[in-house]
Amino acid sequence: MITFLQKYKTPFLRGRHTPSFSVPAADEPPTVADQYVTASPECNELFWLLEEHFKVNRSDPVCVEVVRVLETLLAYSQLRPDLRGLDLVLSRKVLHSSYSLKALYHHLSGEDYLAVNVTLRFMCQLIQISPLMARQVFESIDLSFKAFDRLADKRQNRTVKQHVNFERDARTWYVRVGLSVLSLDDTSLTREALSAVTVSAAVTPSSGPDSHVAVSSDRSLAAILRPIYQNTFAKIGEDCPELIEEILTVFYDHVLCHKTLNKKVKTLFFNSFILEQLAKLYNHVTVEGQDEGKLVEHVDKFMNALCCHPETGIVYPINMYI
């Protein structure tokens, strides 16, 4: 296990859901990851390591490293058909382990960017396993505490012109937690998720020593996702073009072009507040040297599909003969 941790330690936010190792070819010898998973199918040593270090020091970097390795193993299992059962084993152990959940809460509530980002990446990986697992994640991890809502605006660089490494911003992975749900393309899950937005203002969590306290007793999927989607669009004007395009692409592919999603769901979701934030993107400030026209074209494509096409958007066809 020590060899595995040393050799396959994920680089700091190397890329979205990209494991730091490659899948061996058929004629290549097994990797250290294969050897470890074969020797310990349930990865008990990792959970023991997390529990023992968390008991002594909740801010121990080893705890963050274990979560990062678990996220890497989940990504690796998705690339290997013979290891597909590993993701279910790891996810269930995490969601049923009190120390694992306490560690995730502690990381999300802290000020350490690495701990926050690794935990959010791990949550995205869990959600993308399956629609059923996505529901279990939100049932097991209560995200209705104030510290989590503050991640919607947690950035290392405060201005758009400084958003060079947006992958390192906690906001990026906060937004991707909501996008991961839509990317599953499950009609029932998407419908329930989009019903989350029922008011037209962003959530503004308060700060203070009680920031870890839950702000709502409603544990429904809609109530949990409400602040995520609200804050995604409320602060989208402060995002870099790459993240804006990612948000619009996911909503275009998995919401507007969703074959079986009821138009009423789209109409209720894209309220006047969200439409206003989208319209402001036409005047978005880009970094010097970036192609501003590319972002405008992306926004224009999305707004046309949303507001001008009955098949994909929120407008209804008009019978001109009536």
GROMACS .gro file of C-alpha atoms in nm:
model
  322
    1MET     CA    1   0.000   0.000   0.000
    2ILE     CA    2   0.284   0.241   0.083
    3THR     CA    3   0.436   0.182  -0.262
    4PHE     CA    4   0.098   0.251  -0.418
    5LEU     CA    5   0.055   0.577  -0.225
    6GLN     CA    6   0.401   0.695  -0.319
    7LYS     CA    7   0.386   0.604  -0.688
    8TYR     CA    8   0.028   0.683  -0.775
    9LYS     CA    9  -0.033   0.990  -0.569
   10THR     CA   10  -0.252   1.218  -0.780
   11PRO     CA   11  -0.081   1.548  -0.875
   12PHE     CA   12  -0.250   1.860  -0.746
   13LEU     CA   13  -0.563   1.893  -0.959
   14ARG     CA   14  -0.388   1.758  -1.267
   15GLY     CA   15  -0.709   1.754  -1.465
   16ARG     CA   16  -1.076   1.682  -1.438
   17HIS     CA   17  -1.134   1.318  -1.342
   18THR     CA   18  -0.801   1.218  -1.500
   19PRO     CA   19  -0.618   0.947  -1.306
   20SER     CA   20  -0.243   0.987  -1.272
   21PHE     CA   21  -0.176   0.647  -1.422
   22SER     CA   22  -0.258   0.470  -1.746
   23VAL     CA   23  -0.430   0.139  -1.805
   24PRO     CA   24  -0.172  -0.131  -1.887
   25ALA     CA   25  -0.192  -0.308  -2.220
   26ALA     CA   26  -0.273  -0.677  -2.237
   27ASP     CA   27   0.092  -0.775  -2.275
   28GLU     CA   28   0.216  -0.545  -1.997
   29PRO     CA   29   0.269  -0.658  -1.636
   30PRO     CA   30   0.012  -0.548  -1.373
   31THR     CA   31   0.063  -0.204  -1.226
   32VAL     CA   32   0.107  -0.135  -0.856
   33ALA     CA   33  -0.257  -0.027  -0.850
   34ASP     CA   34  -0.365  -0.364  -0.989
   35GLN     CA   35  -0.147  -0.547  -0.739
   36TYR     CA   36  -0.285  -0.350  -0.446
   37VAL     CA   37  -0.650  -0.388  -0.549
   38THR     CA   38  -0.596  -0.760  -0.608
   39ALA     CA   39  -0.434  -0.803  -0.267
   40SER     CA   40  -0.691  -0.586  -0.088
   41PRO     CA   41  -1.020  -0.572  -0.285
   42GLU     CA   42  -1.190  -0.352  -0.024
   43CYS     CA   43  -0.888  -0.125   0.034
   44ASN     CA   44  -0.925  -0.166   0.411
   45GLU     CA   45  -0.576  -0.023   0.472
   46LEU     CA   46  -0.675   0.313   0.323
   47PHE     CA   47  -0.978   0.343   0.549
   48TRP     CA   48  -0.774   0.235   0.851
   49LEU     CA   49  -0.512   0.497   0.764
   50LEU     CA   50  -0.781   0.766   0.734
   51GLU     CA   51  -0.944   0.673   1.064
   52GLU     CA   52  -0.623   0.653   1.266
   53HIS     CA   53  -0.484   0.985   1.142
   54PHE     CA   54  -0.818   1.163   1.170
   55LYS     CA   55  -0.848   1.057   1.536
   56VAL     CA   56  -0.513   1.216   1.620
   57ASN     CA   57  -0.525   1.525   1.398
   58ARG     CA   58  -0.823   1.620   1.184
   59SER     CA   59  -0.604   1.849   0.973
   60ASP     CA   60  -0.344   1.582   0.904
   61PRO     CA   61  -0.247   1.602   0.533
   62VAL     CA   62  -0.249   1.221   0.524
   63CYS     CA   63  -0.631   1.234   0.549
   64VAL     CA   64  -0.645   1.456   0.241
   65GLU     CA   65  -0.406   1.225   0.059
   66VAL     CA   66  -0.618   0.918   0.135
   67VAL     CA   67  -0.929   1.090  -0.008
   68ARG     CA   68  -0.728   1.184  -0.315
   69VAL     CA   69  -0.612   0.826  -0.363
   70LEU     CA   70  -0.969   0.699  -0.325
   71GLU     CA   71  -1.083   0.944  -0.593
   72THR     CA   72  -0.802   0.822  -0.818
   73LEU     CA   73  -0.900   0.459  -0.762
   74LEU     CA   74  -1.262   0.540  -0.851
   75ALA     CA   75  -1.148   0.699  -1.176
   76TYR     CA   76  -0.920   0.403  -1.246
   77SER     CA   77  -1.202   0.153  -1.191
   78GLN     CA   78  -1.409   0.330  -1.456
   79LEU     CA   79  -1.134   0.263  -1.710
   80ARG     CA   80  -1.105  -0.104  -1.628
   81PRO     CA   81  -1.407  -0.330  -1.702
   82ASP     CA   82  -1.265  -0.596  -1.471
   83LEU     CA   83  -1.256  -0.347  -1.181
   84ARG     CA   84  -1.604  -0.200  -1.222
   85GLY     CA   85  -1.714  -0.349  -0.889
   86LEU     CA   86  -1.440  -0.156  -0.709
   87ASP     CA   87  -1.624   0.176  -0.740
   88LEU     CA   88  -1.931   0.036  -0.563
   89VAL     CA   89  -1.721  -0.118  -0.287
   90LEU     CA   90  -1.530   0.205  -0.220
   91SER     CA   91  -1.836   0.431  -0.242
   92ARG     CA   92  -2.039   0.220   0.000
   93LYS     CA   93  -1.754   0.200   0.250
   94VAL     CA   94  -1.710   0.577   0.239
   95LEU     CA   95  -2.081   0.656   0.277
   96HIS     CA   96  -2.119   0.407   0.566
   97SER     CA   97  -1.804   0.505   0.755
   98SER     CA   98  -1.851   0.770   1.021
   99TYR     CA   99  -1.484   0.872   1.012
  100SER     CA  100  -1.485   0.901   0.633
  101LEU     CA  101  -1.790   1.128   0.643
  102LYS     CA  102  -1.643   1.334   0.928
  103ALA     CA  103  -1.325   1.380   0.726
  104LEU     CA  104  -1.523   1.498   0.421
  105TYR     CA  105  -1.719   1.748   0.633
  106HIS     CA  106  -1.398   1.875   0.794
  107HIS     CA  107  -1.227   1.924   0.458
  108LEU     CA  108  -1.524   2.109   0.311
  109SER     CA  109  -1.549   2.339   0.614
  110GLY     CA  110  -1.181   2.432   0.624
  111GLU     CA  111  -0.973   2.697   0.452
  112ASP     CA  112  -0.726   2.459   0.287
  113TYR     CA  113  -0.782   2.484  -0.089
  114LEU     CA  114  -0.622   2.145  -0.152
  115ALA     CA  115  -0.847   1.967   0.101
  116VAL     CA  116  -1.160   2.139  -0.032
  117ASN     CA  117  -1.084   2.069  -0.398
  118VAL     CA  118  -0.985   1.707  -0.342
  119THR     CA  119  -1.308   1.643  -0.149
  120LEU     CA  120  -1.525   1.808  -0.414
  121ARG     CA  121  -1.347   1.609  -0.687
  122PHE     CA  122  -1.414   1.293  -0.490
  123MET     CA  123  -1.784   1.383  -0.460
  124CYS     CA  124  -1.807   1.441  -0.836
  125GLN     CA  125  -1.652   1.100  -0.896
  126LEU     CA  126  -1.900   0.935  -0.658
  127ILE     CA  127  -2.198   1.104  -0.824
  128GLN     CA  128  -2.092   0.995  -1.171
  129ILE     CA  129  -2.098   0.625  -1.079
  130SER     CA  130  -2.475   0.598  -1.131
  131PRO     CA  131  -2.803   0.785  -1.065
  132LEU     CA  132  -2.868   0.560  -0.766
  133MET     CA  133  -2.527   0.638  -0.621
  134ALA     CA  134  -2.587   1.009  -0.677
  135ARG     CA  135  -2.899   0.990  -0.461
  136GLN     CA  136  -2.710   0.798  -0.194
  137VAL     CA  137  -2.437   1.061  -0.190
  138PHE     CA  138  -2.683   1.342  -0.118
  139GLU     CA  139  -2.868   1.130   0.136
  140SER     CA  140  -2.548   1.047   0.325
  141ILE     CA  141  -2.364   1.380   0.296
  142ASP     CA  142  -2.572   1.669   0.427
  143LEU     CA  143  -2.464   1.971   0.224
  144SER     CA  144  -2.706   2.213   0.390
  145PHE     CA  145  -2.439   2.365   0.615
  146LYS     CA  146  -2.328   2.724   0.568
  147ALA     CA  147  -1.962   2.649   0.505
  148PHE     CA  148  -2.051   2.451   0.194
  149ASP     CA  149  -2.253   2.737   0.046
  150ARG     CA  150  -1.954   2.969   0.085
  151LEU     CA  151  -1.759   2.750  -0.157
  152ALA     CA  152  -1.971   2.903  -0.436
  153ASP     CA  153  -1.746   3.209  -0.419
  154LYS     CA  154  -1.422   3.058  -0.290
  155ARG     CA  155  -1.155   3.153  -0.542
  156GLN     CA  156  -0.781   3.185  -0.526
  157ASN     CA  157  -0.795   3.469  -0.779
  158ARG     CA  158  -1.065   3.727  -0.725
  159THR     CA  159  -1.078   3.891  -1.068
  160VAL     CA  160  -1.170   3.744  -1.406
  161LYS     CA  161  -0.839   3.854  -1.554
  162GLN     CA  162  -0.653   3.643  -1.297
  163HIS     CA  163  -0.853   3.323  -1.358
  164VAL     CA  164  -0.566   3.137  -1.520
  165ASN     CA  165  -0.580   2.820  -1.308
  166PHE     CA  166  -0.955   2.800  -1.260
  167GLU     CA  167  -0.920   2.426  -1.197
  168ARG     CA  168  -0.774   2.516  -0.858
  169ASP     CA  169  -1.071   2.727  -0.752
  170ALA     CA  170  -1.309   2.565  -0.507
  171ARG     CA  171  -1.595   2.732  -0.694
  172THR     CA  172  -1.510   2.533  -1.006
  173TRP     CA  173  -1.558   2.201  -0.827
  174TYR     CA  174  -1.857   2.334  -0.633
  175VAL     CA  175  -2.027   2.404  -0.966
  176ARG     CA  176  -1.923   2.065  -1.104
  177VAL     CA  177  -2.102   1.886  -0.820
  178GLY     CA  178  -2.429   2.016  -0.966
  179LEU     CA  179  -2.319   1.956  -1.324
  180SER     CA  180  -2.229   1.595  -1.244
  181VAL     CA  181  -2.592   1.525  -1.155
  182LEU     CA  182  -2.715   1.654  -1.492
  183SER     CA  183  -2.441   1.468  -1.682
  184LEU     CA  184  -2.590   1.135  -1.575
  185ASP     CA  185  -2.876   1.194  -1.822
  186ASP     CA  186  -3.129   1.030  -1.593
  187THR     CA  187  -3.472   1.180  -1.661
  188SER     CA  188  -3.610   1.131  -1.312
  189LEU     CA  189  -3.298   1.263  -1.142
  190THR     CA  190  -3.269   1.560  -1.377
  191ARG     CA  191  -3.635   1.651  -1.331
  192GLU     CA  192  -3.601   1.643  -0.954
  193ALA     CA  193  -3.273   1.836  -0.964
  194LEU     CA  194  -3.410   2.114  -1.184
  195SER     CA  195  -3.713   2.158  -0.963
  196ALA     CA  196  -3.467   2.285  -0.703
  197VAL     CA  197  -3.468   2.647  -0.821
  198THR     CA  198  -3.786   2.800  -0.685
  199VAL     CA  199  -3.672   3.152  -0.593
  200SER     CA  200  -3.479   3.411  -0.791
  201ALA     CA  201  -3.196   3.507  -0.563
  202ALA     CA  202  -2.861   3.359  -0.482
  203VAL     CA  203  -2.800   3.206  -0.145
  204THR     CA  204  -2.583   3.432   0.069
  205PRO     CA  205  -2.460   3.226   0.361
  206SER     CA  206  -2.351   3.397   0.677
  207SER     CA  207  -2.010   3.349   0.827
  208GLY     CA  208  -1.901   3.287   1.181
  209PRO     CA  209  -1.821   3.013   1.426
  210ASP     CA  210  -2.153   2.839   1.360
  211SER     CA  211  -2.084   2.806   0.988
  212HIS     CA  212  -2.093   2.427   1.012
  213VAL     CA  213  -2.451   2.426   1.139
  214ALA     CA  214  -2.718   2.313   0.894
  215VAL     CA  215  -2.943   2.592   0.770
  216SER     CA  216  -3.236   2.375   0.667
  217SER     CA  217  -3.400   2.055   0.786
  218ASP     CA  218  -3.518   1.973   0.433
  219ARG     CA  219  -3.299   1.687   0.308
  220SER     CA  220  -3.470   1.641  -0.028
  221LEU     CA  221  -3.256   1.640  -0.342
  222ALA     CA  222  -3.424   1.960  -0.460
  223ALA     CA  223  -3.346   2.142  -0.135
  224ILE     CA  224  -2.981   2.031  -0.142
  225LEU     CA  225  -2.924   2.133  -0.505
  226ARG     CA  226  -3.115   2.462  -0.482
  227PRO     CA  227  -2.822   2.675  -0.355
  228ILE     CA  228  -2.576   2.504  -0.592
  229TYR     CA  229  -2.771   2.594  -0.906
  230GLN     CA  230  -2.870   2.936  -0.776
  231ASN     CA  231  -2.509   3.028  -0.700
  232THR     CA  232  -2.388   2.876  -1.027
  233PHE     CA  233  -2.586   3.129  -1.229
  234ALA     CA  234  -2.576   3.414  -0.978
  235LYS     CA  235  -2.198   3.432  -1.000
  236ILE     CA  236  -2.146   3.305  -1.354
  237GLY     CA  237  -2.048   3.653  -1.471
  238GLU     CA  238  -1.738   3.636  -1.250
  239ASP     CA  239  -1.620   3.306  -1.399
  240CYS     CA  240  -1.354   3.257  -1.664
  241PRO     CA  241  -1.468   3.173  -2.020
  242GLU     CA  242  -1.365   2.807  -1.987
  243LEU     CA  243  -1.593   2.747  -1.689
  244ILE     CA  244  -1.879   2.944  -1.845
  245GLU     CA  245  -1.856   2.734  -2.161
  246GLU     CA  246  -1.851   2.416  -1.952
  247ILE     CA  247  -2.166   2.521  -1.765
  248LEU     CA  248  -2.350   2.615  -2.083
  249THR     CA  249  -2.239   2.297  -2.260
  250VAL     CA  250  -2.370   2.072  -1.983
  251PHE     CA  251  -2.704   2.254  -1.968
  252TYR     CA  252  -2.731   2.253  -2.347
  253ASP     CA  253  -2.651   1.883  -2.391
  254HIS     CA  254  -2.827   1.743  -2.086
  255VAL     CA  255  -3.116   1.984  -2.030
  256LEU     CA  256  -3.213   2.171  -2.347
  257CYS     CA  257  -3.147   1.871  -2.573
  258HIS     CA  258  -3.286   1.617  -2.327
  259LYS     CA  259  -3.533   1.409  -2.528
  260THR     CA  260  -3.772   1.314  -2.247
  261LEU     CA  261  -3.752   1.617  -2.020
  262ASN     CA  262  -4.081   1.801  -1.992
  263LYS     CA  263  -4.082   2.158  -2.126
  264LYS     CA  264  -4.257   2.278  -1.811
  265VAL     CA  265  -3.954   2.175  -1.606
  266LYS     CA  266  -3.726   2.386  -1.827
  267THR     CA  267  -3.966   2.681  -1.814
  268LEU     CA  268  -3.980   2.683  -1.436
  269PHE     CA  269  -3.605   2.642  -1.401
  270PHE     CA  270  -3.495   2.919  -1.639
  271ASN     CA  271  -3.672   3.199  -1.456
  272SER     CA  272  -3.622   3.571  -1.509
  273PHE     CA  273  -3.329   3.585  -1.268
  274ILE     CA  274  -3.129   3.317  -1.452
  275LEU     CA  275  -3.216   3.466  -1.791
  276GLU     CA  276  -3.087   3.802  -1.671
  277GLN     CA  277  -2.754   3.652  -1.565
  278LEU     CA  278  -2.720   3.475  -1.899
  279ALA     CA  279  -2.795   3.794  -2.092
  280LYS     CA  280  -2.518   3.975  -1.902
  281LEU     CA  281  -2.265   3.728  -2.042
  282TYR     CA  282  -2.275   3.914  -2.376
  283ASN     CA  283  -2.070   4.184  -2.200
  284HIS     CA  284  -1.839   3.942  -2.020
  285VAL     CA  285  -1.483   4.066  -1.960
  286THR     CA  286  -1.223   3.824  -2.094
  287VAL     CA  287  -0.851   3.794  -2.029
  288GLU     CA  288  -0.626   3.980  -2.271
  289GLY     CA  289  -0.532   3.752  -2.558
  290GLN     CA  290  -0.843   3.533  -2.532
  291ASP     CA  291  -1.096   3.514  -2.810
  292GLU     CA  292  -1.391   3.712  -2.676
  293GLY     CA  293  -1.598   3.630  -2.983
  294LYS     CA  294  -1.578   3.258  -2.906
  295LEU     CA  295  -1.752   3.305  -2.572
  296VAL     CA  296  -2.015   3.534  -2.725
  297GLU     CA  297  -2.087   3.273  -2.993
  298HIS     CA  298  -2.125   3.008  -2.725
  299VAL     CA  299  -2.364   3.226  -2.525
  300ASP     CA  300  -2.558   3.319  -2.838
  301LYS     CA  301  -2.600   2.954  -2.937
  302PHE     CA  302  -2.733   2.869  -2.593
  303MET     CA  303  -2.971   3.168  -2.575
  304ASN     CA  304  -3.106   3.097  -2.924
  305ALA     CA  305  -3.178   2.735  -2.832
  306LEU     CA  306  -3.333   2.844  -2.504
  307CYS     CA  307  -3.547   3.135  -2.618
  308CYS     CA  308  -3.613   3.080  -2.989
  309HIS     CA  309  -3.658   2.707  -3.051
  310PRO     CA  310  -3.973   2.533  -2.925
  311GLU     CA  311  -3.811   2.190  -2.947
  312THR     CA  312  -3.523   2.265  -2.710
  313GLY     CA  313  -3.614   2.587  -2.530
  314ILE     CA  314  -3.880   2.739  -2.312
  315VAL     CA  315  -4.095   2.892  -2.588
  316TYR     CA  316  -4.407   2.723  -2.722
  317PRO     CA  317  -4.501   2.698  -3.092
  318ILE     CA  318  -4.771   2.938  -3.211
  319ASN     CA  319  -5.040   2.830  -3.456
  320MET     CA  320  -5.051   3.123  -3.699
  321TYR     CA  321  -5.390   3.021  -3.835
  322ILE     CA  322  -5.571   3.066  -3.505
   0.00000   0.00000   0.00000
